[in-house]
Amino acid sequence: MNLFTDIHTHTASPGHKAAVLDISDGKPRVPGMLYSKGIHPLFSRGEEALEAIDADAANGVLAAIGECGMDRNAPVSLKKQEYFFSRQVELSEKYRLPLIIHCVRAFPELLSVYKNMCPSETWIVHGYNNNREILEALLQHGLYVSAGKHILDPVSNIRQWIGLVPAEQLFLETDDSPVPLEKIYEETARLRGETVETLAKNVWANFRRTFHNKPQ
Ligand SMILES: [Zn+2]
């Protein structure tokens, strides 16, 4: 049995210990995977998109809500993004599903929604690759951080700060990258000075604790 958990991917990759496939774009479901659905902040969507997420969550299709969040580079106004993001936070709470978050240059706004809404579900900032101050603020508020392909980039932020993430707040992912999940685990373990087995065990424990409502 494969040891590795992929918290966020856009590619059909069954065979991992667990993998959450983002089906927001209407991608077909793939047996052996878990699913997430959300409204990406880069796209402008209407109420019907929220209703579709609500329906899938109600039917027990989803293991998580997302990716969703806020992106200062998006063509959609931050105000509109915040509205849709908050509505998805509500769905995450209503169905007790963790939230997979995309955040670019909007971390103060993200934390302000967090403080206002006091969610009880886990918030996972996916593809984290920002500075130490933001990382520490997220961790202090109890958010989880997921690292992906940037861990292999010699000049990335996450490579520098991955050792600061407590074992119990860490996830790993492939997202839309063709880099094998194993490589991301190997490099992360090496940078953190732990074995791949220990890392995989910790991420799996986090997954089991967080995805308490997962289908099957
Ligand atoms: Zn993604």
mmCIF file with all atom_site columns, C-alpha atoms and ligand atoms in Angstrom:
data_model
loop_
_atom_site.group_PDB
_atom_site.id
_atom_site.type_symbol
_atom_site.label_atom_id
_atom_site.label_alt_id
_atom_site.label_comp_id
_atom_site.label_asym_id
_atom_site.label_entity_id
_atom_site.label_seq_id
_atom_site.pdbx_PDB_ins_code
_atom_site.Cartn_x
_atom_site.Cartn_y
_atom_site.Cartn_z
_atom_site.occupancy
_atom_site.B_iso_or_equiv
_atom_site.pdbx_formal_charge
_atom_site.auth_seq_id
_atom_site.auth_comp_id
_atom_site.auth_asym_id
_atom_site.auth_atom_id
_atom_site.pdbx_PDB_model_num
ATOM   1   C  CA . MET A 1 1   ? 0.000   0.000  0.000   1.00 0.00 ? 1   MET A CA 1
ATOM   2   C  CA . ASN A 1 2   ? 1.246   3.413  -0.969  1.00 0.00 ? 2   ASN A CA 1
ATOM   3   C  CA . LEU A 1 3   ? 2.207   5.516  2.055   1.00 0.00 ? 3   LEU A CA 1
ATOM   4   C  CA . PHE A 1 4   ? 1.413   8.907  0.621   1.00 0.00 ? 4   PHE A CA 1
ATOM   5   C  CA . THR A 1 5   ? -1.516  11.280 1.013   1.00 0.00 ? 5   THR A CA 1
ATOM   6   C  CA . ASP A 1 6   ? -2.160  14.005 -1.588  1.00 0.00 ? 6   ASP A CA 1
ATOM   7   C  CA . ILE A 1 7   ? -4.324  16.719 -0.097  1.00 0.00 ? 7   ILE A CA 1
ATOM   8   C  CA . HIS A 1 8   ? -4.999  18.557 -3.356  1.00 0.00 ? 8   HIS A CA 1
ATOM   9   C  CA . THR A 1 9   ? -4.637  17.445 -6.962  1.00 0.00 ? 9   THR A CA 1
ATOM   10  C  CA . HIS A 1 10  ? -6.212  18.185 -10.328 1.00 0.00 ? 10  HIS A CA 1
ATOM   11  C  CA . THR A 1 11  ? -4.997  14.918 -11.848 1.00 0.00 ? 11  THR A CA 1
ATOM   12  C  CA . ALA A 1 12  ? -6.576  11.495 -11.581 1.00 0.00 ? 12  ALA A CA 1
ATOM   13  C  CA . SER A 1 13  ? -4.076  9.584  -9.438  1.00 0.00 ? 13  SER A CA 1
ATOM   14  C  CA . PRO A 1 14  ? -5.693  6.681  -7.612  1.00 0.00 ? 14  PRO A CA 1
ATOM   15  C  CA . GLY A 1 15  ? -3.420  4.295  -5.731  1.00 0.00 ? 15  GLY A CA 1
ATOM   16  C  CA . HIS A 1 16  ? -2.253  6.689  -3.038  1.00 0.00 ? 16  HIS A CA 1
ATOM   17  C  CA . LYS A 1 17  ? -3.157  6.161  0.588   1.00 0.00 ? 17  LYS A CA 1
ATOM   18  C  CA . ALA A 1 18  ? -5.583  9.029  0.045   1.00 0.00 ? 18  ALA A CA 1
ATOM   19  C  CA . ALA A 1 19  ? -5.831  11.715 -2.634  1.00 0.00 ? 19  ALA A CA 1
ATOM   20  C  CA . VAL A 1 20  ? -8.315  14.573 -2.939  1.00 0.00 ? 20  VAL A CA 1
ATOM   21  C  CA . LEU A 1 21  ? -9.188  15.345 -6.567  1.00 0.00 ? 21  LEU A CA 1
ATOM   22  C  CA . ASP A 1 22  ? -10.519 18.828 -7.292  1.00 0.00 ? 22  ASP A CA 1
ATOM   23  C  CA . ILE A 1 23  ? -13.643 18.312 -9.416  1.00 0.00 ? 23  ILE A CA 1
ATOM   24  C  CA . SER A 1 24  ? -14.637 22.005 -9.530  1.00 0.00 ? 24  SER A CA 1
ATOM   25  C  CA . ASP A 1 25  ? -14.188 22.183 -13.295 1.00 0.00 ? 25  ASP A CA 1
ATOM   26  C  CA . GLY A 1 26  ? -16.638 19.341 -13.917 1.00 0.00 ? 26  GLY A CA 1
ATOM   27  C  CA . LYS A 1 27  ? -13.909 16.735 -14.070 1.00 0.00 ? 27  LYS A CA 1
ATOM   28  C  CA . PRO A 1 28  ? -15.328 13.207 -13.838 1.00 0.00 ? 28  PRO A CA 1
ATOM   29  C  CA . ARG A 1 29  ? -14.974 11.361 -10.571 1.00 0.00 ? 29  ARG A CA 1
ATOM   30  C  CA . VAL A 1 30  ? -12.308 8.668  -10.444 1.00 0.00 ? 30  VAL A CA 1
ATOM   31  C  CA . PRO A 1 31  ? -12.810 5.558  -8.302  1.00 0.00 ? 31  PRO A CA 1
ATOM   32  C  CA . GLY A 1 32  ? -10.320 5.328  -5.472  1.00 0.00 ? 32  GLY A CA 1
ATOM   33  C  CA . MET A 1 33  ? -10.106 9.081  -4.971  1.00 0.00 ? 33  MET A CA 1
ATOM   34  C  CA . LEU A 1 34  ? -11.819 11.628 -2.727  1.00 0.00 ? 34  LEU A CA 1
ATOM   35  C  CA . TYR A 1 35  ? -13.290 14.847 -4.109  1.00 0.00 ? 35  TYR A CA 1
ATOM   36  C  CA . SER A 1 36  ? -13.357 18.541 -3.403  1.00 0.00 ? 36  SER A CA 1
ATOM   37  C  CA . LYS A 1 37  ? -15.363 21.261 -5.074  1.00 0.00 ? 37  LYS A CA 1
ATOM   38  C  CA . GLY A 1 38  ? -15.146 25.018 -4.715  1.00 0.00 ? 38  GLY A CA 1
ATOM   39  C  CA . ILE A 1 39  ? -15.243 28.363 -6.467  1.00 0.00 ? 39  ILE A CA 1
ATOM   40  C  CA . HIS A 1 40  ? -11.718 29.435 -7.342  1.00 0.00 ? 40  HIS A CA 1
ATOM   41  C  CA . PRO A 1 41  ? -11.155 33.146 -6.657  1.00 0.00 ? 41  PRO A CA 1
ATOM   42  C  CA . LEU A 1 42  ? -9.801  33.665 -10.179 1.00 0.00 ? 42  LEU A CA 1
ATOM   43  C  CA . PHE A 1 43  ? -13.225 32.949 -11.692 1.00 0.00 ? 43  PHE A CA 1
ATOM   44  C  CA . SER A 1 44  ? -16.426 34.905 -11.537 1.00 0.00 ? 44  SER A CA 1
ATOM   45  C  CA . ARG A 1 45  ? -19.358 32.668 -10.626 1.00 0.00 ? 45  ARG A CA 1
ATOM   46  C  CA . GLY A 1 46  ? -22.951 33.094 -9.556  1.00 0.00 ? 46  GLY A CA 1
ATOM   47  C  CA . GLU A 1 47  ? -25.169 31.698 -6.814  1.00 0.00 ? 47  GLU A CA 1
ATOM   48  C  CA . GLU A 1 48  ? -25.781 28.525 -8.846  1.00 0.00 ? 48  GLU A CA 1
ATOM   49  C  CA . ALA A 1 49  ? -22.125 27.552 -8.321  1.00 0.00 ? 49  ALA A CA 1
ATOM   50  C  CA . LEU A 1 50  ? -22.665 27.723 -4.553  1.00 0.00 ? 50  LEU A CA 1
ATOM   51  C  CA . GLU A 1 51  ? -25.826 25.662 -4.912  1.00 0.00 ? 51  GLU A CA 1
ATOM   52  C  CA . ALA A 1 52  ? -23.927 22.981 -6.849  1.00 0.00 ? 52  ALA A CA 1
ATOM   53  C  CA . ILE A 1 53  ? -21.360 22.705 -4.052  1.00 0.00 ? 53  ILE A CA 1
ATOM   54  C  CA . ASP A 1 54  ? -24.136 22.588 -1.467  1.00 0.00 ? 54  ASP A CA 1
ATOM   55  C  CA . ALA A 1 55  ? -25.885 19.777 -3.388  1.00 0.00 ? 55  ALA A CA 1
ATOM   56  C  CA . ASP A 1 56  ? -22.724 17.669 -3.744  1.00 0.00 ? 56  ASP A CA 1
ATOM   57  C  CA . ALA A 1 57  ? -21.890 18.167 -0.073  1.00 0.00 ? 57  ALA A CA 1
ATOM   58  C  CA . ALA A 1 58  ? -25.447 17.226 0.932   1.00 0.00 ? 58  ALA A CA 1
ATOM   59  C  CA . ASN A 1 59  ? -25.189 14.059 -1.170  1.00 0.00 ? 59  ASN A CA 1
ATOM   60  C  CA . GLY A 1 60  ? -21.968 13.027 0.559   1.00 0.00 ? 60  GLY A CA 1
ATOM   61  C  CA . VAL A 1 61  ? -19.880 13.342 -2.612  1.00 0.00 ? 61  VAL A CA 1
ATOM   62  C  CA . LEU A 1 62  ? -17.297 15.719 -1.152  1.00 0.00 ? 62  LEU A CA 1
ATOM   63  C  CA . ALA A 1 63  ? -14.461 15.192 1.313   1.00 0.00 ? 63  ALA A CA 1
ATOM   64  C  CA . ALA A 1 64  ? -13.574 18.902 1.303   1.00 0.00 ? 64  ALA A CA 1
ATOM   65  C  CA . ILE A 1 65  ? -14.709 22.309 0.068   1.00 0.00 ? 65  ILE A CA 1
ATOM   66  C  CA . GLY A 1 66  ? -12.273 24.068 -2.279  1.00 0.00 ? 66  GLY A CA 1
ATOM   67  C  CA . GLU A 1 67  ? -10.145 25.213 -3.652  1.00 0.00 ? 67  GLU A CA 1
ATOM   68  C  CA . CYS A 1 68  ? -11.520 28.597 -2.740  1.00 0.00 ? 68  CYS A CA 1
ATOM   69  C  CA . GLY A 1 69  ? -10.065 31.727 -1.218  1.00 0.00 ? 69  GLY A CA 1
ATOM   70  C  CA . MET A 1 70  ? -8.777  35.145 -2.172  1.00 0.00 ? 70  MET A CA 1
ATOM   71  C  CA . ASP A 1 71  ? -6.318  36.327 -4.805  1.00 0.00 ? 71  ASP A CA 1
ATOM   72  C  CA . ARG A 1 72  ? -5.311  39.956 -5.183  1.00 0.00 ? 72  ARG A CA 1
ATOM   73  C  CA . ASN A 1 73  ? -4.186  39.267 -8.769  1.00 0.00 ? 73  ASN A CA 1
ATOM   74  C  CA . ALA A 1 74  ? -7.636  38.007 -9.822  1.00 0.00 ? 74  ALA A CA 1
ATOM   75  C  CA . PRO A 1 75  ? -9.836  39.995 -12.226 1.00 0.00 ? 75  PRO A CA 1
ATOM   76  C  CA . VAL A 1 76  ? -12.707 39.621 -9.712  1.00 0.00 ? 76  VAL A CA 1
ATOM   77  C  CA . SER A 1 77  ? -13.026 42.335 -7.022  1.00 0.00 ? 77  SER A CA 1
ATOM   78  C  CA . LEU A 1 78  ? -11.774 41.373 -3.561  1.00 0.00 ? 78  LEU A CA 1
ATOM   79  C  CA . LYS A 1 79  ? -15.201 42.260 -2.159  1.00 0.00 ? 79  LYS A CA 1
ATOM   80  C  CA . LYS A 1 80  ? -16.901 39.728 -4.423  1.00 0.00 ? 80  LYS A CA 1
ATOM   81  C  CA . GLN A 1 81  ? -14.219 37.152 -3.706  1.00 0.00 ? 81  GLN A CA 1
ATOM   82  C  CA . GLU A 1 82  ? -14.747 37.629 0.009   1.00 0.00 ? 82  GLU A CA 1
ATOM   83  C  CA . TYR A 1 83  ? -18.495 37.147 -0.374  1.00 0.00 ? 83  TYR A CA 1
ATOM   84  C  CA . PHE A 1 84  ? -18.093 33.823 -2.220  1.00 0.00 ? 84  PHE A CA 1
ATOM   85  C  CA . PHE A 1 85  ? -15.315 32.711 0.081   1.00 0.00 ? 85  PHE A CA 1
ATOM   86  C  CA . SER A 1 86  ? -17.410 33.385 3.198   1.00 0.00 ? 86  SER A CA 1
ATOM   87  C  CA . ARG A 1 87  ? -20.317 31.459 1.729   1.00 0.00 ? 87  ARG A CA 1
ATOM   88  C  CA . GLN A 1 88  ? -18.000 28.504 1.165   1.00 0.00 ? 88  GLN A CA 1
ATOM   89  C  CA . VAL A 1 89  ? -16.766 28.779 4.747   1.00 0.00 ? 89  VAL A CA 1
ATOM   90  C  CA . GLU A 1 90  ? -20.424 28.438 5.762   1.00 0.00 ? 90  GLU A CA 1
ATOM   91  C  CA . LEU A 1 91  ? -20.757 25.277 3.643   1.00 0.00 ? 91  LEU A CA 1
ATOM   92  C  CA . SER A 1 92  ? -17.578 23.886 5.175   1.00 0.00 ? 92  SER A CA 1
ATOM   93  C  CA . GLU A 1 93  ? -19.074 24.401 8.633   1.00 0.00 ? 93  GLU A CA 1
ATOM   94  C  CA . LYS A 1 94  ? -22.549 23.176 7.690   1.00 0.00 ? 94  LYS A CA 1
ATOM   95  C  CA . TYR A 1 95  ? -21.288 19.878 6.280   1.00 0.00 ? 95  TYR A CA 1
ATOM   96  C  CA . ARG A 1 96  ? -18.245 19.564 8.560   1.00 0.00 ? 96  ARG A CA 1
ATOM   97  C  CA . LEU A 1 97  ? -15.801 19.470 5.649   1.00 0.00 ? 97  LEU A CA 1
ATOM   98  C  CA . PRO A 1 98  ? -12.306 20.959 5.716   1.00 0.00 ? 98  PRO A CA 1
ATOM   99  C  CA . LEU A 1 99  ? -11.536 23.958 3.510   1.00 0.00 ? 99  LEU A CA 1
ATOM   100 C  CA . ILE A 1 100 ? -8.779  23.927 0.860   1.00 0.00 ? 100 ILE A CA 1
ATOM   101 C  CA . ILE A 1 101 ? -7.608  27.495 0.373   1.00 0.00 ? 101 ILE A CA 1
ATOM   102 C  CA . HIS A 1 102 ? -5.938  29.344 -2.480  1.00 0.00 ? 102 HIS A CA 1
ATOM   103 C  CA . CYS A 1 103 ? -4.514  32.640 -1.228  1.00 0.00 ? 103 CYS A CA 1
ATOM   104 C  CA . VAL A 1 104 ? -2.352  35.085 -3.162  1.00 0.00 ? 104 VAL A CA 1
ATOM   105 C  CA . ARG A 1 105 ? -1.397  38.477 -1.699  1.00 0.00 ? 105 ARG A CA 1
ATOM   106 C  CA . ALA A 1 106 ? -4.527  38.518 0.470   1.00 0.00 ? 106 ALA A CA 1
ATOM   107 C  CA . PHE A 1 107 ? -3.408  36.922 3.734   1.00 0.00 ? 107 PHE A CA 1
ATOM   108 C  CA . PRO A 1 108 ? -4.585  39.789 5.996   1.00 0.00 ? 108 PRO A CA 1
ATOM   109 C  CA . GLU A 1 109 ? -8.038  39.535 4.363   1.00 0.00 ? 109 GLU A CA 1
ATOM   110 C  CA . LEU A 1 110 ? -8.015  35.754 4.777   1.00 0.00 ? 110 LEU A CA 1
ATOM   111 C  CA . LEU A 1 111 ? -7.137  35.972 8.463   1.00 0.00 ? 111 LEU A CA 1
ATOM   112 C  CA . SER A 1 112 ? -9.745  38.645 8.994   1.00 0.00 ? 112 SER A CA 1
ATOM   113 C  CA . VAL A 1 113 ? -12.460 36.310 7.614   1.00 0.00 ? 113 VAL A CA 1
ATOM   114 C  CA . TYR A 1 114 ? -11.059 33.580 9.868   1.00 0.00 ? 114 TYR A CA 1
ATOM   115 C  CA . LYS A 1 115 ? -11.259 35.779 12.958  1.00 0.00 ? 115 LYS A CA 1
ATOM   116 C  CA . ASN A 1 116 ? -14.766 37.014 12.099  1.00 0.00 ? 116 ASN A CA 1
ATOM   117 C  CA . MET A 1 117 ? -16.228 33.601 11.332  1.00 0.00 ? 117 MET A CA 1
ATOM   118 C  CA . CYS A 1 118 ? -14.417 31.534 14.007  1.00 0.00 ? 118 CYS A CA 1
ATOM   119 C  CA . PRO A 1 119 ? -14.687 28.292 11.986  1.00 0.00 ? 119 PRO A CA 1
ATOM   120 C  CA . SER A 1 120 ? -14.456 24.937 13.720  1.00 0.00 ? 120 SER A CA 1
ATOM   121 C  CA . GLU A 1 121 ? -13.361 23.099 10.562  1.00 0.00 ? 121 GLU A CA 1
ATOM   122 C  CA . THR A 1 122 ? -9.739  22.893 9.455   1.00 0.00 ? 122 THR A CA 1
ATOM   123 C  CA . TRP A 1 123 ? -8.480  25.476 6.985   1.00 0.00 ? 123 TRP A CA 1
ATOM   124 C  CA . ILE A 1 124 ? -5.662  24.249 4.752   1.00 0.00 ? 124 ILE A CA 1
ATOM   125 C  CA . VAL A 1 125 ? -3.661  26.857 2.843   1.00 0.00 ? 125 VAL A CA 1
ATOM   126 C  CA . HIS A 1 126 ? -2.608  24.901 -0.207  1.00 0.00 ? 126 HIS A CA 1
ATOM   127 C  CA . GLY A 1 127 ? 0.610   25.426 -2.177  1.00 0.00 ? 127 GLY A CA 1
ATOM   128 C  CA . TYR A 1 128 ? 2.070   27.622 0.556   1.00 0.00 ? 128 TYR A CA 1
ATOM   129 C  CA . ASN A 1 129 ? 5.154   29.489 -0.662  1.00 0.00 ? 129 ASN A CA 1
ATOM   130 C  CA . ASN A 1 130 ? 5.261   32.783 1.158   1.00 0.00 ? 130 ASN A CA 1
ATOM   131 C  CA . ASN A 1 131 ? 7.395   34.427 3.835   1.00 0.00 ? 131 ASN A CA 1
ATOM   132 C  CA . ARG A 1 132 ? 8.073   33.467 7.435   1.00 0.00 ? 132 ARG A CA 1
ATOM   133 C  CA . GLU A 1 133 ? 5.867   36.149 9.028   1.00 0.00 ? 133 GLU A CA 1
ATOM   134 C  CA . ILE A 1 134 ? 2.764   35.048 7.130   1.00 0.00 ? 134 ILE A CA 1
ATOM   135 C  CA . LEU A 1 135 ? 3.557   31.387 7.798   1.00 0.00 ? 135 LEU A CA 1
ATOM   136 C  CA . GLU A 1 136 ? 3.834   32.020 11.527  1.00 0.00 ? 136 GLU A CA 1
ATOM   137 C  CA . ALA A 1 137 ? 0.593   34.021 11.582  1.00 0.00 ? 137 ALA A CA 1
ATOM   138 C  CA . LEU A 1 138 ? -1.279  31.194 9.828   1.00 0.00 ? 138 LEU A CA 1
ATOM   139 C  CA . LEU A 1 139 ? 0.163   28.551 12.152  1.00 0.00 ? 139 LEU A CA 1
ATOM   140 C  CA . GLN A 1 140 ? -0.580  30.600 15.267  1.00 0.00 ? 140 GLN A CA 1
ATOM   141 C  CA . HIS A 1 141 ? -4.218  30.845 14.230  1.00 0.00 ? 141 HIS A CA 1
ATOM   142 C  CA . GLY A 1 142 ? -4.346  27.063 13.877  1.00 0.00 ? 142 GLY A CA 1
ATOM   143 C  CA . LEU A 1 143 ? -4.445  26.892 10.094  1.00 0.00 ? 143 LEU A CA 1
ATOM   144 C  CA . TYR A 1 144 ? -2.732  24.037 8.263   1.00 0.00 ? 144 TYR A CA 1
ATOM   145 C  CA . VAL A 1 145 ? -0.208  24.505 5.501   1.00 0.00 ? 145 VAL A CA 1
ATOM   146 C  CA . SER A 1 146 ? 0.178   22.286 2.449   1.00 0.00 ? 146 SER A CA 1
ATOM   147 C  CA . ALA A 1 147 ? 3.430   22.244 0.484   1.00 0.00 ? 147 ALA A CA 1
ATOM   148 C  CA . GLY A 1 148 ? 3.744   21.197 -3.145  1.00 0.00 ? 148 GLY A CA 1
ATOM   149 C  CA . LYS A 1 149 ? 6.097   21.477 -6.093  1.00 0.00 ? 149 LYS A CA 1
ATOM   150 C  CA . HIS A 1 150 ? 7.827   24.633 -4.774  1.00 0.00 ? 150 HIS A CA 1
ATOM   151 C  CA . ILE A 1 151 ? 9.596   22.463 -2.207  1.00 0.00 ? 151 ILE A CA 1
ATOM   152 C  CA . LEU A 1 152 ? 11.819  21.311 -5.099  1.00 0.00 ? 152 LEU A CA 1
ATOM   153 C  CA . ASP A 1 153 ? 12.654  24.858 -6.193  1.00 0.00 ? 153 ASP A CA 1
ATOM   154 C  CA . PRO A 1 154 ? 16.060  25.799 -4.712  1.00 0.00 ? 154 PRO A CA 1
ATOM   155 C  CA . VAL A 1 155 ? 15.083  29.471 -4.247  1.00 0.00 ? 155 VAL A CA 1
ATOM   156 C  CA . SER A 1 156 ? 11.540  29.026 -2.937  1.00 0.00 ? 156 SER A CA 1
ATOM   157 C  CA . ASN A 1 157 ? 10.242  30.375 0.360   1.00 0.00 ? 157 ASN A CA 1
ATOM   158 C  CA . ILE A 1 158 ? 8.656   27.120 1.470   1.00 0.00 ? 158 ILE A CA 1
ATOM   159 C  CA . ARG A 1 159 ? 11.960  25.294 1.116   1.00 0.00 ? 159 ARG A CA 1
ATOM   160 C  CA . GLN A 1 160 ? 13.457  27.713 3.609   1.00 0.00 ? 160 GLN A CA 1
ATOM   161 C  CA . TRP A 1 161 ? 10.632  27.563 6.162   1.00 0.00 ? 161 TRP A CA 1
ATOM   162 C  CA . ILE A 1 162 ? 9.257   24.021 5.901   1.00 0.00 ? 162 ILE A CA 1
ATOM   163 C  CA . GLY A 1 163 ? 11.119  23.066 9.089   1.00 0.00 ? 163 GLY A CA 1
ATOM   164 C  CA . LEU A 1 164 ? 9.017   25.591 11.041  1.00 0.00 ? 164 LEU A CA 1
ATOM   165 C  CA . VAL A 1 165 ? 5.726   23.852 10.285  1.00 0.00 ? 165 VAL A CA 1
ATOM   166 C  CA . PRO A 1 166 ? 4.724   21.597 13.215  1.00 0.00 ? 166 PRO A CA 1
ATOM   167 C  CA . ALA A 1 167 ? 4.192   17.965 12.161  1.00 0.00 ? 167 ALA A CA 1
ATOM   168 C  CA . GLU A 1 168 ? 0.551   18.240 13.163  1.00 0.00 ? 168 GLU A CA 1
ATOM   169 C  CA . GLN A 1 169 ? -0.186  21.213 10.859  1.00 0.00 ? 169 GLN A CA 1
ATOM   170 C  CA . LEU A 1 170 ? 1.430   19.910 7.672   1.00 0.00 ? 170 LEU A CA 1
ATOM   171 C  CA . PHE A 1 171 ? -0.007  18.506 4.458   1.00 0.00 ? 171 PHE A CA 1
ATOM   172 C  CA . LEU A 1 172 ? 1.550   17.760 1.057   1.00 0.00 ? 172 LEU A CA 1
ATOM   173 C  CA . GLU A 1 173 ? 0.120   17.938 -2.440  1.00 0.00 ? 173 GLU A CA 1
ATOM   174 C  CA . THR A 1 174 ? 0.818   17.737 -6.158  1.00 0.00 ? 174 THR A CA 1
ATOM   175 C  CA . ASP A 1 175 ? -1.814  20.336 -7.245  1.00 0.00 ? 175 ASP A CA 1
ATOM   176 C  CA . ASP A 1 176 ? -1.509  20.695 -11.048 1.00 0.00 ? 176 ASP A CA 1
ATOM   177 C  CA . SER A 1 177 ? 2.156   19.702 -11.185 1.00 0.00 ? 177 SER A CA 1
ATOM   178 C  CA . PRO A 1 178 ? 3.434   16.573 -12.961 1.00 0.00 ? 178 PRO A CA 1
ATOM   179 C  CA . VAL A 1 179 ? 6.064   16.129 -10.200 1.00 0.00 ? 179 VAL A CA 1
ATOM   180 C  CA . PRO A 1 180 ? 5.491   12.718 -8.558  1.00 0.00 ? 180 PRO A CA 1
ATOM   181 C  CA . LEU A 1 181 ? 4.068   12.892 -5.031  1.00 0.00 ? 181 LEU A CA 1
ATOM   182 C  CA . GLU A 1 182 ? 6.918   10.646 -3.810  1.00 0.00 ? 182 GLU A CA 1
ATOM   183 C  CA . LYS A 1 183 ? 9.477   13.299 -4.795  1.00 0.00 ? 183 LYS A CA 1
ATOM   184 C  CA . ILE A 1 184 ? 7.639   15.964 -2.801  1.00 0.00 ? 184 ILE A CA 1
ATOM   185 C  CA . TYR A 1 185 ? 7.625   13.674 0.262   1.00 0.00 ? 185 TYR A CA 1
ATOM   186 C  CA . GLU A 1 186 ? 11.301  12.758 -0.156  1.00 0.00 ? 186 GLU A CA 1
ATOM   187 C  CA . GLU A 1 187 ? 12.490  16.356 -0.417  1.00 0.00 ? 187 GLU A CA 1
ATOM   188 C  CA . THR A 1 188 ? 10.237  17.568 2.393   1.00 0.00 ? 188 THR A CA 1
ATOM   189 C  CA . ALA A 1 189 ? 11.471  14.779 4.700   1.00 0.00 ? 189 ALA A CA 1
ATOM   190 C  CA . ARG A 1 190 ? 15.087  15.570 3.832   1.00 0.00 ? 190 ARG A CA 1
ATOM   191 C  CA . LEU A 1 191 ? 14.640  19.298 4.545   1.00 0.00 ? 191 LEU A CA 1
ATOM   192 C  CA . ARG A 1 192 ? 12.864  18.562 7.836   1.00 0.00 ? 192 ARG A CA 1
ATOM   193 C  CA . GLY A 1 193 ? 15.499  16.033 8.902   1.00 0.00 ? 193 GLY A CA 1
ATOM   194 C  CA . GLU A 1 194 ? 13.066  13.161 9.279   1.00 0.00 ? 194 GLU A CA 1
ATOM   195 C  CA . THR A 1 195 ? 12.428  9.893  7.469   1.00 0.00 ? 195 THR A CA 1
ATOM   196 C  CA . VAL A 1 196 ? 9.921   9.670  4.647   1.00 0.00 ? 196 VAL A CA 1
ATOM   197 C  CA . GLU A 1 197 ? 8.038   7.064  6.730   1.00 0.00 ? 197 GLU A CA 1
ATOM   198 C  CA . THR A 1 198 ? 7.709   9.415  9.721   1.00 0.00 ? 198 THR A CA 1
ATOM   199 C  CA . LEU A 1 199 ? 6.568   12.265 7.492   1.00 0.00 ? 199 LEU A CA 1
ATOM   200 C  CA . ALA A 1 200 ? 4.029   10.074 5.700   1.00 0.00 ? 200 ALA A CA 1
ATOM   201 C  CA . LYS A 1 201 ? 2.723   8.772  9.021   1.00 0.00 ? 201 LYS A CA 1
ATOM   202 C  CA . ASN A 1 202 ? 2.264   12.294 10.373  1.00 0.00 ? 202 ASN A CA 1
ATOM   203 C  CA . VAL A 1 203 ? 0.494   13.560 7.253   1.00 0.00 ? 203 VAL A CA 1
ATOM   204 C  CA . TRP A 1 204 ? -1.791  10.518 7.334   1.00 0.00 ? 204 TRP A CA 1
ATOM   205 C  CA . ALA A 1 205 ? -2.607  11.192 11.003  1.00 0.00 ? 205 ALA A CA 1
ATOM   206 C  CA . ASN A 1 206 ? -3.457  14.803 10.088  1.00 0.00 ? 206 ASN A CA 1
ATOM   207 C  CA . PHE A 1 207 ? -5.628  13.591 7.248   1.00 0.00 ? 207 PHE A CA 1
ATOM   208 C  CA . ARG A 1 208 ? -7.538  11.155 9.453   1.00 0.00 ? 208 ARG A CA 1
ATOM   209 C  CA . ARG A 1 209 ? -8.115  13.806 12.097  1.00 0.00 ? 209 ARG A CA 1
ATOM   210 C  CA . THR A 1 210 ? -9.183  16.491 9.620   1.00 0.00 ? 210 THR A CA 1
ATOM   211 C  CA . PHE A 1 211 ? -11.213 14.554 7.069   1.00 0.00 ? 211 PHE A CA 1
ATOM   212 C  CA . HIS A 1 212 ? -13.446 13.060 9.721   1.00 0.00 ? 212 HIS A CA 1
ATOM   213 C  CA . ASN A 1 213 ? -16.457 13.210 7.437   1.00 0.00 ? 213 ASN A CA 1
ATOM   214 C  CA . LYS A 1 214 ? -14.900 11.615 4.380   1.00 0.00 ? 214 LYS A CA 1
ATOM   215 C  CA . PRO A 1 215 ? -17.055 9.382  2.201   1.00 0.00 ? 215 PRO A CA 1
ATOM   216 C  CA . GLN A 1 216 ? -16.721 5.577  2.616   1.00 0.00 ? 216 GLN A CA 1
HETATM 217 ZN ZN . ZN  B 2 .   ? -5.170  23.629 -7.362  1.00 0.00 ? 1   ZN  B ZN 1
#
